[in-house]
JSON list of C-alpha atoms in Angstrom, two decimals:
[
{"chain": "A", "resi": 1, "resn": "MET", "atom": "CA", "xyz": [-12.58, -23.18, 24.18]},
{"chain": "A", "resi": 2, "resn": "PHE", "atom": "CA", "xyz": [-15.02, -20.26, 23.87]},
{"chain": "A", "resi": 3, "resn": "CYS", "atom": "CA", "xyz": [-13.96, -18.95, 27.29]},
{"chain": "A", "resi": 4, "resn": "VAL", "atom": "CA", "xyz": [-10.29, -19.23, 26.37]},
{"chain": "A", "resi": 5, "resn": "MET", "atom": "CA", "xyz": [-10.81, -17.28, 23.16]},
{"chain": "A", "resi": 6, "resn": "ARG", "atom": "CA", "xyz": [-12.86, -14.62, 24.92]},
{"chain": "A", "resi": 7, "resn": "ALA", "atom": "CA", "xyz": [-10.08, -14.08, 27.47]},
{"chain": "A", "resi": 8, "resn": "ASP", "atom": "CA", "xyz": [-7.42, -13.80, 24.79]},
{"chain": "A", "resi": 9, "resn": "LEU", "atom": "CA", "xyz": [-9.46, -11.55, 22.53]},
{"chain": "A", "resi": 10, "resn": "ALA", "atom": "CA", "xyz": [-10.31, -9.26, 25.44]},
{"chain": "A", "resi": 11, "resn": "TYR", "atom": "CA", "xyz": [-6.56, -9.03, 26.12]},
{"chain": "A", "resi": 12, "resn": "ILE", "atom": "CA", "xyz": [-5.87, -8.14, 22.47]},
{"chain": "A", "resi": 13, "resn": "GLN", "atom": "CA", "xyz": [-8.60, -5.51, 22.57]},
{"chain": "A", "resi": 14, "resn": "ARG", "atom": "CA", "xyz": [-7.25, -3.91, 25.75]},
{"chain": "A", "resi": 15, "resn": "LYS", "atom": "CA", "xyz": [-3.72, -3.75, 24.33]},
{"chain": "A", "resi": 16, "resn": "ALA", "atom": "CA", "xyz": [-5.02, -2.32, 21.06]},
{"chain": "A", "resi": 17, "resn": "LYS", "atom": "CA", "xyz": [-6.77, 0.47, 22.96]},
{"chain": "A", "resi": 18, "resn": "LEU", "atom": "CA", "xyz": [-3.48, 1.38, 24.63]},
{"chain": "A", "resi": 19, "resn": "LEU", "atom": "CA", "xyz": [-1.55, 1.27, 21.34]},
{"chain": "A", "resi": 20, "resn": "PHE", "atom": "CA", "xyz": [-3.99, 3.14, 19.14]},
{"chain": "A", "resi": 21, "resn": "ALA", "atom": "CA", "xyz": [-5.52, 5.74, 21.45]},
{"chain": "A", "resi": 22, "resn": "SER", "atom": "CA", "xyz": [-5.31, 8.95, 19.42]},
{"chain": "A", "resi": 23, "resn": "SER", "atom": "CA", "xyz": [-7.17, 12.22, 19.04]},
{"chain": "A", "resi": 24, "resn": "LYS", "atom": "CA", "xyz": [-7.22, 11.62, 15.28]},
{"chain": "A", "resi": 25, "resn": "ARG", "atom": "CA", "xyz": [-9.00, 8.30, 15.68]},
{"chain": "A", "resi": 26, "resn": "PRO", "atom": "CA", "xyz": [-12.74, 8.18, 14.84]},
{"chain": "A", "resi": 27, "resn": "SER", "atom": "CA", "xyz": [-14.69, 7.67, 18.04]},
{"chain": "A", "resi": 28, "resn": "ASN", "atom": "CA", "xyz": [-17.02, 5.13, 16.42]},
{"chain": "A", "resi": 29, "resn": "LEU", "atom": "CA", "xyz": [-14.24, 2.86, 15.14]},
{"chain": "A", "resi": 30, "resn": "PRO", "atom": "CA", "xyz": [-13.83, -0.35, 17.18]},
{"chain": "A", "resi": 31, "resn": "PHE", "atom": "CA", "xyz": [-10.37, -1.42, 18.29]},
{"chain": "A", "resi": 32, "resn": "LEU", "atom": "CA", "xyz": [-11.01, -5.08, 17.44]},
{"chain": "A", "resi": 33, "resn": "PHE", "atom": "CA", "xyz": [-12.58, -6.79, 14.43]},
{"chain": "A", "resi": 34, "resn": "LEU", "atom": "CA", "xyz": [-13.21, -10.54, 14.07]},
{"chain": "A", "resi": 35, "resn": "LEU", "atom": "CA", "xyz": [-13.73, -12.09, 10.66]},
{"chain": "A", "resi": 36, "resn": "THR", "atom": "CA", "xyz": [-15.34, -15.44, 10.01]},
{"chain": "A", "resi": 37, "resn": "ASP", "atom": "CA", "xyz": [-13.85, -18.17, 7.83]},
{"chain": "A", "resi": 38, "resn": "SER", "atom": "CA", "xyz": [-15.91, -21.35, 7.97]},
{"chain": "A", "resi": 39, "resn": "ALA", "atom": "CA", "xyz": [-13.47, -23.18, 5.68]},
{"chain": "A", "resi": 40, "resn": "ARG", "atom": "CA", "xyz": [-10.79, -22.83, 8.37]},
{"chain": "A", "resi": 41, "resn": "GLY", "atom": "CA", "xyz": [-13.12, -23.71, 11.23]},
{"chain": "A", "resi": 42, "resn": "PHE", "atom": "CA", "xyz": [-13.91, -20.16, 12.33]},
{"chain": "A", "resi": 43, "resn": "SER", "atom": "CA", "xyz": [-17.66, -20.09, 11.97]},
{"chain": "A", "resi": 44, "resn": "PRO", "atom": "CA", "xyz": [-20.02, -17.17, 12.61]},
{"chain": "A", "resi": 45, "resn": "GLU", "atom": "CA", "xyz": [-21.21, -18.92, 15.77]},
{"chain": "A", "resi": 46, "resn": "LEU", "atom": "CA", "xyz": [-17.64, -19.21, 17.09]},
{"chain": "A", "resi": 47, "resn": "ALA", "atom": "CA", "xyz": [-16.83, -15.57, 16.31]},
{"chain": "A", "resi": 48, "resn": "LEU", "atom": "CA", "xyz": [-20.03, -14.23, 17.86]},
{"chain": "A", "resi": 49, "resn": "SER", "atom": "CA", "xyz": [-19.64, -16.30, 21.02]},
{"chain": "A", "resi": 50, "resn": "SER", "atom": "CA", "xyz": [-15.96, -15.34, 21.43]},
{"chain": "A", "resi": 51, "resn": "ALA", "atom": "CA", "xyz": [-16.00, -11.61, 20.67]},
{"chain": "A", "resi": 52, "resn": "PRO", "atom": "CA", "xyz": [-15.60, -9.28, 23.65]},
{"chain": "A", "resi": 53, "resn": "LYS", "atom": "CA", "xyz": [-17.94, -6.35, 24.19]},
{"chain": "A", "resi": 54, "resn": "GLY", "atom": "CA", "xyz": [-17.05, -3.44, 21.92]},
{"chain": "A", "resi": 55, "resn": "ALA", "atom": "CA", "xyz": [-15.69, -5.60, 19.11]},
{"chain": "A", "resi": 56, "resn": "VAL", "atom": "CA", "xyz": [-17.28, -5.99, 15.69]},
{"chain": "A", "resi": 57, "resn": "VAL", "atom": "CA", "xyz": [-17.74, -9.35, 13.99]},
{"chain": "A", "resi": 58, "resn": "ILE", "atom": "CA", "xyz": [-17.63, -9.29, 10.19]},
{"chain": "A", "resi": 59, "resn": "LEU", "atom": "CA", "xyz": [-19.58, -12.22, 8.78]},
{"chain": "A", "resi": 60, "resn": "ARG", "atom": "CA", "xyz": [-18.05, -13.24, 5.48]},
{"chain": "A", "resi": 61, "resn": "THR", "atom": "CA", "xyz": [-21.33, -14.52, 4.12]},
{"chain": "A", "resi": 62, "resn": "PHE", "atom": "CA", "xyz": [-20.78, -13.13, 0.61]},
{"chain": "A", "resi": 63, "resn": "GLY", "atom": "CA", "xyz": [-24.40, -12.15, 0.14]},
{"chain": "A", "resi": 64, "resn": "ASP", "atom": "CA", "xyz": [-26.03, -15.08, 1.94]},
{"chain": "A", "resi": 65, "resn": "ALA", "atom": "CA", "xyz": [-29.09, -13.29, 3.32]},
{"chain": "A", "resi": 66, "resn": "GLU", "atom": "CA", "xyz": [-30.52, -16.51, 4.79]},
{"chain": "A", "resi": 67, "resn": "LEU", "atom": "CA", "xyz": [-27.48, -16.95, 7.02]},
{"chain": "A", "resi": 68, "resn": "ILE", "atom": "CA", "xyz": [-27.71, -13.31, 8.10]},
{"chain": "A", "resi": 69, "resn": "ALA", "atom": "CA", "xyz": [-31.38, -13.76, 8.98]},
{"chain": "A", "resi": 70, "resn": "LYS", "atom": "CA", "xyz": [-30.58, -16.88, 11.00]},
{"chain": "A", "resi": 71, "resn": "ILE", "atom": "CA", "xyz": [-27.65, -15.53, 12.98]},
{"chain": "A", "resi": 72, "resn": "THR", "atom": "CA", "xyz": [-27.99, -11.82, 13.59]},
{"chain": "A", "resi": 73, "resn": "PRO", "atom": "CA", "xyz": [-31.20, -11.73, 15.70]},
{"chain": "A", "resi": 74, "resn": "LYS", "atom": "CA", "xyz": [-29.34, -13.67, 18.41]},
{"chain": "A", "resi": 75, "resn": "ALA", "atom": "CA", "xyz": [-26.15, -11.60, 18.28]},
{"chain": "A", "resi": 76, "resn": "ARG", "atom": "CA", "xyz": [-25.02, -9.80, 21.42]},
{"chain": "A", "resi": 77, "resn": "ILE", "atom": "CA", "xyz": [-22.15, -8.17, 19.50]},
{"chain": "A", "resi": 78, "resn": "LYS", "atom": "CA", "xyz": [-22.14, -5.56, 16.74]},
{"chain": "A", "resi": 79, "resn": "VAL", "atom": "CA", "xyz": [-22.24, -7.33, 13.38]},
{"chain": "A", "resi": 80, "resn": "GLY", "atom": "CA", "xyz": [-21.11, -6.39, 9.91]},
{"chain": "A", "resi": 81, "resn": "ALA", "atom": "CA", "xyz": [-21.21, -8.59, 6.82]},
{"chain": "A", "resi": 82, "resn": "THR", "atom": "CA", "xyz": [-20.14, -8.92, 3.21]},
{"chain": "A", "resi": 83, "resn": "VAL", "atom": "CA", "xyz": [-23.59, -8.09, 1.92]},
{"chain": "A", "resi": 84, "resn": "ALA", "atom": "CA", "xyz": [-25.17, -5.33, -0.11]},
{"chain": "A", "resi": 85, "resn": "PRO", "atom": "CA", "xyz": [-26.09, -2.20, 1.90]},
{"chain": "A", "resi": 86, "resn": "GLN", "atom": "CA", "xyz": [-29.81, -2.82, 1.39]},
{"chain": "A", "resi": 87, "resn": "ILE", "atom": "CA", "xyz": [-29.51, -6.26, 3.01]},
{"chain": "A", "resi": 88, "resn": "ALA", "atom": "CA", "xyz": [-27.54, -4.77, 5.88]},
{"chain": "A", "resi": 89, "resn": "ARG", "atom": "CA", "xyz": [-30.27, -2.21, 6.43]},
{"chain": "A", "resi": 90, "resn": "LYS", "atom": "CA", "xyz": [-32.97, -4.86, 6.28]},
{"chain": "A", "resi": 91, "resn": "TYR", "atom": "CA", "xyz": [-31.36, -6.90, 9.05]},
{"chain": "A", "resi": 92, "resn": "GLN", "atom": "CA", "xyz": [-30.16, -3.84, 10.99]},
{"chain": "A", "resi": 93, "resn": "LEU", "atom": "CA", "xyz": [-26.49, -4.73, 10.77]},
{"chain": "A", "resi": 94, "resn": "HIS", "atom": "CA", "xyz": [-23.94, -2.39, 12.26]},
{"chain": "A", "resi": 95, "resn": "GLY", "atom": "CA", "xyz": [-21.74, -2.44, 9.19]},
{"chain": "A", "resi": 96, "resn": "VAL", "atom": "CA", "xyz": [-20.95, -3.53, 5.65]},
{"chain": "A", "resi": 97, "resn": "HIS", "atom": "CA", "xyz": [-17.59, -4.97, 4.58]},
{"chain": "A", "resi": 98, "resn": "ILE", "atom": "CA", "xyz": [-16.61, -4.82, 0.91]},
{"chain": "A", "resi": 99, "resn": "PRO", "atom": "CA", "xyz": [-13.94, -7.17, -0.49]},
{"chain": "A", "resi": 100, "resn": "ASN", "atom": "CA", "xyz": [-11.59, -5.10, -2.65]},
{"chain": "A", "resi": 101, "resn": "ARG", "atom": "CA", "xyz": [-12.59, -6.81, -5.88]},
{"chain": "A", "resi": 102, "resn": "ARG", "atom": "CA", "xyz": [-16.21, -5.78, -5.22]},
{"chain": "A", "resi": 103, "resn": "LEU", "atom": "CA", "xyz": [-15.49, -2.08, -4.74]},
{"chain": "A", "resi": 104, "resn": "LYS", "atom": "CA", "xyz": [-16.27, -1.38, -8.38]},
{"chain": "A", "resi": 105, "resn": "TYR", "atom": "CA", "xyz": [-19.91, -2.20, -7.62]},
{"chain": "A", "resi": 106, "resn": "TYR", "atom": "CA", "xyz": [-20.13, 0.08, -4.59]},
{"chain": "A", "resi": 107, "resn": "LYS", "atom": "CA", "xyz": [-22.20, 3.25, -5.00]},
{"chain": "A", "resi": 108, "resn": "ARG", "atom": "CA", "xyz": [-21.36, 6.11, -2.66]},
{"chain": "A", "resi": 109, "resn": "SER", "atom": "CA", "xyz": [-24.88, 7.44, -2.93]},
{"chain": "A", "resi": 110, "resn": "GLU", "atom": "CA", "xyz": [-26.39, 4.27, -1.45]},
{"chain": "A", "resi": 111, "resn": "PRO", "atom": "CA", "xyz": [-27.16, 4.62, 2.27]},
{"chain": "A", "resi": 112, "resn": "CYS", "atom": "CA", "xyz": [-25.00, 2.35, 4.44]},
{"chain": "A", "resi": 113, "resn": "PRO", "atom": "CA", "xyz": [-25.11, 1.28, 8.08]},
{"chain": "A", "resi": 114, "resn": "LYS", "atom": "CA", "xyz": [-22.93, 3.02, 10.65]},
{"chain": "A", "resi": 115, "resn": "LEU", "atom": "CA", "xyz": [-19.65, 1.33, 9.72]},
{"chain": "A", "resi": 116, "resn": "LEU", "atom": "CA", "xyz": [-18.28, 0.77, 6.22]},
{"chain": "A", "resi": 117, "resn": "THR", "atom": "CA", "xyz": [-15.04, -1.19, 5.72]},
{"chain": "A", "resi": 118, "resn": "ALA", "atom": "CA", "xyz": [-13.13, -2.60, 2.78]},
{"chain": "A", "resi": 119, "resn": "SER", "atom": "CA", "xyz": [-10.12, -4.86, 2.32]},
{"chain": "A", "resi": 120, "resn": "ALA", "atom": "CA", "xyz": [-6.75, -4.11, 0.72]},
{"chain": "A", "resi": 121, "resn": "HIS", "atom": "CA", "xyz": [-3.59, -6.16, 0.28]},
{"chain": "A", "resi": 122, "resn": "ASN", "atom": "CA", "xyz": [-1.32, -3.70, -1.51]},
{"chain": "A", "resi": 123, "resn": "LEU", "atom": "CA", "xyz": [-0.92, -0.09, -2.65]},
{"chain": "A", "resi": 124, "resn": "HIS", "atom": "CA", "xyz": [-3.03, -0.60, -5.78]},
{"chain": "A", "resi": 125, "resn": "GLU", "atom": "CA", "xyz": [-5.97, -1.91, -3.76]},
{"chain": "A", "resi": 126, "resn": "LEU", "atom": "CA", "xyz": [-5.58, 0.84, -1.18]},
{"chain": "A", "resi": 127, "resn": "LEU", "atom": "CA", "xyz": [-5.84, 3.43, -3.96]},
{"chain": "A", "resi": 128, "resn": "ARG", "atom": "CA", "xyz": [-8.94, 1.66, -5.28]},
{"chain": "A", "resi": 129, "resn": "ALA", "atom": "CA", "xyz": [-10.57, 1.89, -1.85]},
{"chain": "A", "resi": 130, "resn": "LYS", "atom": "CA", "xyz": [-9.67, 5.58, -1.61]},
{"chain": "A", "resi": 131, "resn": "GLN", "atom": "CA", "xyz": [-11.20, 6.23, -5.02]},
{"chain": "A", "resi": 132, "resn": "ALA", "atom": "CA", "xyz": [-14.38, 4.45, -3.90]},
{"chain": "A", "resi": 133, "resn": "GLY", "atom": "CA", "xyz": [-14.58, 6.71, -0.87]},
{"chain": "A", "resi": 134, "resn": "VAL", "atom": "CA", "xyz": [-14.07, 4.00, 1.77]},
{"chain": "A", "resi": 135, "resn": "THR", "atom": "CA", "xyz": [-11.80, 5.14, 4.59]},
{"chain": "A", "resi": 136, "resn": "ASN", "atom": "CA", "xyz": [-11.84, 2.17, 7.02]},
{"chain": "A", "resi": 137, "resn": "ILE", "atom": "CA", "xyz": [-9.48, -0.38, 5.48]},
{"chain": "A", "resi": 138, "resn": "LEU", "atom": "CA", "xyz": [-8.59, -3.87, 6.68]},
{"chain": "A", "resi": 139, "resn": "ILE", "atom": "CA", "xyz": [-5.08, -4.13, 5.27]},
{"chain": "A", "resi": 140, "resn": "SER", "atom": "CA", "xyz": [-3.25, -7.45, 5.17]},
{"chain": "A", "resi": 141, "resn": "ALA", "atom": "CA", "xyz": [-1.23, -9.41, 5.74]},
{"chain": "A", "resi": 142, "resn": "ILE", "atom": "CA", "xyz": [0.80, -7.38, 8.22]},
{"chain": "A", "resi": 143, "resn": "PHE", "atom": "CA", "xyz": [2.57, -10.41, 9.67]},
{"chain": "A", "resi": 144, "resn": "ALA", "atom": "CA", "xyz": [2.99, -13.97, 8.42]},
{"chain": "A", "resi": 145, "resn": "SER", "atom": "CA", "xyz": [-0.39, -15.68, 8.36]},
{"chain": "A", "resi": 146, "resn": "ASP", "atom": "CA", "xyz": [-1.86, -19.04, 7.41]},
{"chain": "A", "resi": 147, "resn": "SER", "atom": "CA", "xyz": [-4.65, -17.37, 5.44]},
{"chain": "A", "resi": 148, "resn": "LYS", "atom": "CA", "xyz": [-4.84, -18.30, 1.76]},
{"chain": "A", "resi": 149, "resn": "SER", "atom": "CA", "xyz": [-5.29, -14.64, 0.85]},
{"chain": "A", "resi": 150, "resn": "ALA", "atom": "CA", "xyz": [-2.15, -13.55, 2.69]},
{"chain": "A", "resi": 151, "resn": "ASN", "atom": "CA", "xyz": [0.67, -12.04, 0.67]},
{"chain": "A", "resi": 152, "resn": "GLU", "atom": "CA", "xyz": [3.81, -14.11, 0.18]},
{"chain": "A", "resi": 153, "resn": "ARG", "atom": "CA", "xyz": [5.72, -11.26, 1.80]},
{"chain": "A", "resi": 154, "resn": "PRO", "atom": "CA", "xyz": [4.01, -9.69, 4.81]},
{"chain": "A", "resi": 155, "resn": "ILE", "atom": "CA", "xyz": [3.60, -5.92, 4.72]},
{"chain": "A", "resi": 156, "resn": "GLY", "atom": "CA", "xyz": [5.27, -5.55, 8.11]},
{"chain": "A", "resi": 157, "resn": "PRO", "atom": "CA", "xyz": [5.11, -2.69, 10.62]},
{"chain": "A", "resi": 158, "resn": "ILE", "atom": "CA", "xyz": [7.54, -0.39, 8.77]},
{"chain": "A", "resi": 159, "resn": "ARG", "atom": "CA", "xyz": [5.64, -0.44, 5.49]},
{"chain": "A", "resi": 160, "resn": "LEU", "atom": "CA", "xyz": [2.35, -0.19, 7.38]},
{"chain": "A", "resi": 161, "resn": "ALA", "atom": "CA", "xyz": [3.60, 2.99, 9.06]},
{"chain": "A", "resi": 162, "resn": "LYS", "atom": "CA", "xyz": [4.60, 4.42, 5.67]},
{"chain": "A", "resi": 163, "resn": "LEU", "atom": "CA", "xyz": [1.17, 3.66, 4.21]},
{"chain": "A", "resi": 164, "resn": "ALA", "atom": "CA", "xyz": [-0.46, 5.34, 7.21]},
{"chain": "A", "resi": 165, "resn": "ARG", "atom": "CA", "xyz": [1.69, 8.44, 6.61]},
{"chain": "A", "resi": 166, "resn": "ASP", "atom": "CA", "xyz": [0.94, 8.44, 2.87]},
{"chain": "A", "resi": 167, "resn": "PHE", "atom": "CA", "xyz": [-2.81, 8.01, 3.44]},
{"chain": "A", "resi": 168, "resn": "PRO", "atom": "CA", "xyz": [-3.56, 10.05, 6.59]},
{"chain": "A", "resi": 169, "resn": "GLU", "atom": "CA", "xyz": [-7.26, 10.19, 5.71]},
{"chain": "A", "resi": 170, "resn": "MET", "atom": "CA", "xyz": [-7.53, 6.38, 5.84]},
{"chain": "A", "resi": 171, "resn": "ASN", "atom": "CA", "xyz": [-8.09, 4.37, 9.02]},
{"chain": "A", "resi": 172, "resn": "LEU", "atom": "CA", "xyz": [-5.82, 1.36, 8.53]},
{"chain": "A", "resi": 173, "resn": "ILE", "atom": "CA", "xyz": [-6.90, -1.75, 10.42]},
{"chain": "A", "resi": 174, "resn": "ALA", "atom": "CA", "xyz": [-4.06, -4.25, 10.75]},
{"chain": "A", "resi": 175, "resn": "LEU", "atom": "CA", "xyz": [-5.03, -7.78, 9.68]},
{"chain": "A", "resi": 176, "resn": "GLY", "atom": "CA", "xyz": [-2.97, -10.93, 9.39]},
{"chain": "A", "resi": 177, "resn": "GLY", "atom": "CA", "xyz": [-0.76, -12.66, 11.94]},
{"chain": "A", "resi": 178, "resn": "ILE", "atom": "CA", "xyz": [-2.00, -10.54, 14.85]},
{"chain": "A", "resi": 179, "resn": "SER", "atom": "CA", "xyz": [-1.24, -12.13, 18.21]},
{"chain": "A", "resi": 180, "resn": "ARG", "atom": "CA", "xyz": [-0.09, -11.18, 21.69]},
{"chain": "A", "resi": 181, "resn": "LYS", "atom": "CA", "xyz": [3.47, -11.59, 20.42]},
{"chain": "A", "resi": 182, "resn": "THR", "atom": "CA", "xyz": [3.16, -9.44, 17.29]},
{"chain": "A", "resi": 183, "resn": "LEU", "atom": "CA", "xyz": [0.76, -6.77, 18.57]},
{"chain": "A", "resi": 184, "resn": "PRO", "atom": "CA", "xyz": [3.45, -4.63, 20.31]},
{"chain": "A", "resi": 185, "resn": "HIS", "atom": "CA", "xyz": [5.24, -4.24, 16.96]},
{"chain": "A", "resi": 186, "resn": "LEU", "atom": "CA", "xyz": [2.32, -2.12, 15.76]},
{"chain": "A", "resi": 187, "resn": "LYS", "atom": "CA", "xyz": [3.28, 0.70, 18.13]},
{"chain": "A", "resi": 188, "resn": "ASN", "atom": "CA", "xyz": [3.91, 3.98, 16.28]},
{"chain": "A", "resi": 189, "resn": "THR", "atom": "CA", "xyz": [2.54, 2.62, 13.00]},
{"chain": "A", "resi": 190, "resn": "ASN", "atom": "CA", "xyz": [-0.53, 4.88, 13.21]},
{"chain": "A", "resi": 191, "resn": "ALA", "atom": "CA", "xyz": [-2.77, 1.88, 12.65]},
{"chain": "A", "resi": 192, "resn": "ARG", "atom": "CA", "xyz": [-6.23, 2.45, 14.11]},
{"chain": "A", "resi": 193, "resn": "ALA", "atom": "CA", "xyz": [-7.32, -1.08, 15.06]},
{"chain": "A", "resi": 194, "resn": "VAL", "atom": "CA", "xyz": [-6.56, -4.78, 14.62]},
{"chain": "A", "resi": 195, "resn": "ALA", "atom": "CA", "xyz": [-8.50, -7.55, 12.93]},
{"chain": "A", "resi": 196, "resn": "GLY", "atom": "CA", "xyz": [-8.17, -11.28, 12.58]},
{"chain": "A", "resi": 197, "resn": "VAL", "atom": "CA", "xyz": [-9.75, -14.63, 11.93]},
{"chain": "A", "resi": 198, "resn": "SER", "atom": "CA", "xyz": [-7.78, -16.99, 14.14]},
{"chain": "A", "resi": 199, "resn": "PHE", "atom": "CA", "xyz": [-5.52, -14.42, 15.81]},
{"chain": "A", "resi": 200, "resn": "GLU", "atom": "CA", "xyz": [-2.97, -17.15, 15.22]},
{"chain": "A", "resi": 201, "resn": "ARG", "atom": "CA", "xyz": [-5.11, -19.67, 17.04]},
{"chain": "A", "resi": 202, "resn": "LEU", "atom": "CA", "xyz": [-5.31, -17.91, 20.36]},
{"chain": "A", "resi": 203, "resn": "ALA", "atom": "CA", "xyz": [-7.50, -20.72, 21.63]},
{"chain": "A", "resi": 204, "resn": "GLN", "atom": "CA", "xyz": [-4.31, -22.73, 22.15]},
{"chain": "A", "resi": 205, "resn": "SER", "atom": "CA", "xyz": [-3.01, -20.19, 24.69]},
{"chain": "A", "resi": 206, "resn": "ALA", "atom": "CA", "xyz": [-2.63, -20.71, 28.40]},
{"chain": "A", "resi": 207, "resn": "PHE", "atom": "CA", "xyz": [-5.69, -18.67, 29.37]},
{"chain": "A", "resi": 208, "resn": "SER", "atom": "CA", "xyz": [-8.44, -20.53, 31.16]},
{"chain": "A", "resi": 209, "resn": "CYS", "atom": "CA", "xyz": [-11.93, -19.83, 32.45]},
{"chain": "A", "resi": 210, "resn": "HIS", "atom": "CA", "xyz": [-12.74, -19.39, 36.12]}
]
């Protein structure tokens, strides 16, 4: 299964590079983000073993430093996590991801690793992230998704494009329902990257290892 997921995720990453190549795009921003969700069977181990080179895995550990200490020394992929910046620095993580509800605790003056991201599900949360000074935003759900945090009504490509126009200083990372089928619909949205947990269960695709 790991080989199948790697093949599919590498495909998603290649297509994302073609869709989002832009002179306005930050050179250090990955085209593909993987998020963990152990409750749905997408563990840190699965994400780290499946991620293609160049992707970033965001460990949703919610401050669990012990798990970070256990997993990250073995990682071959760039890793971010939902931890405080000081923990990220201690374990030399590539990035920090801040759930939107935690942005009120974020201090701009605190040194962060190379990549800082936050989540947003609507205009109000996007404004909150902007006020906090975070510009790399995982915005969801763009398409229908089985995630519990997904909106009842997906944002969709048209509204995503409008948000990108209204917030040109933000790097919007499309999350939710991303798959080989839905990815082409992100063309001309001015999204900068894609993210996902299951990528709509790509492991069930027809790819195989050779």
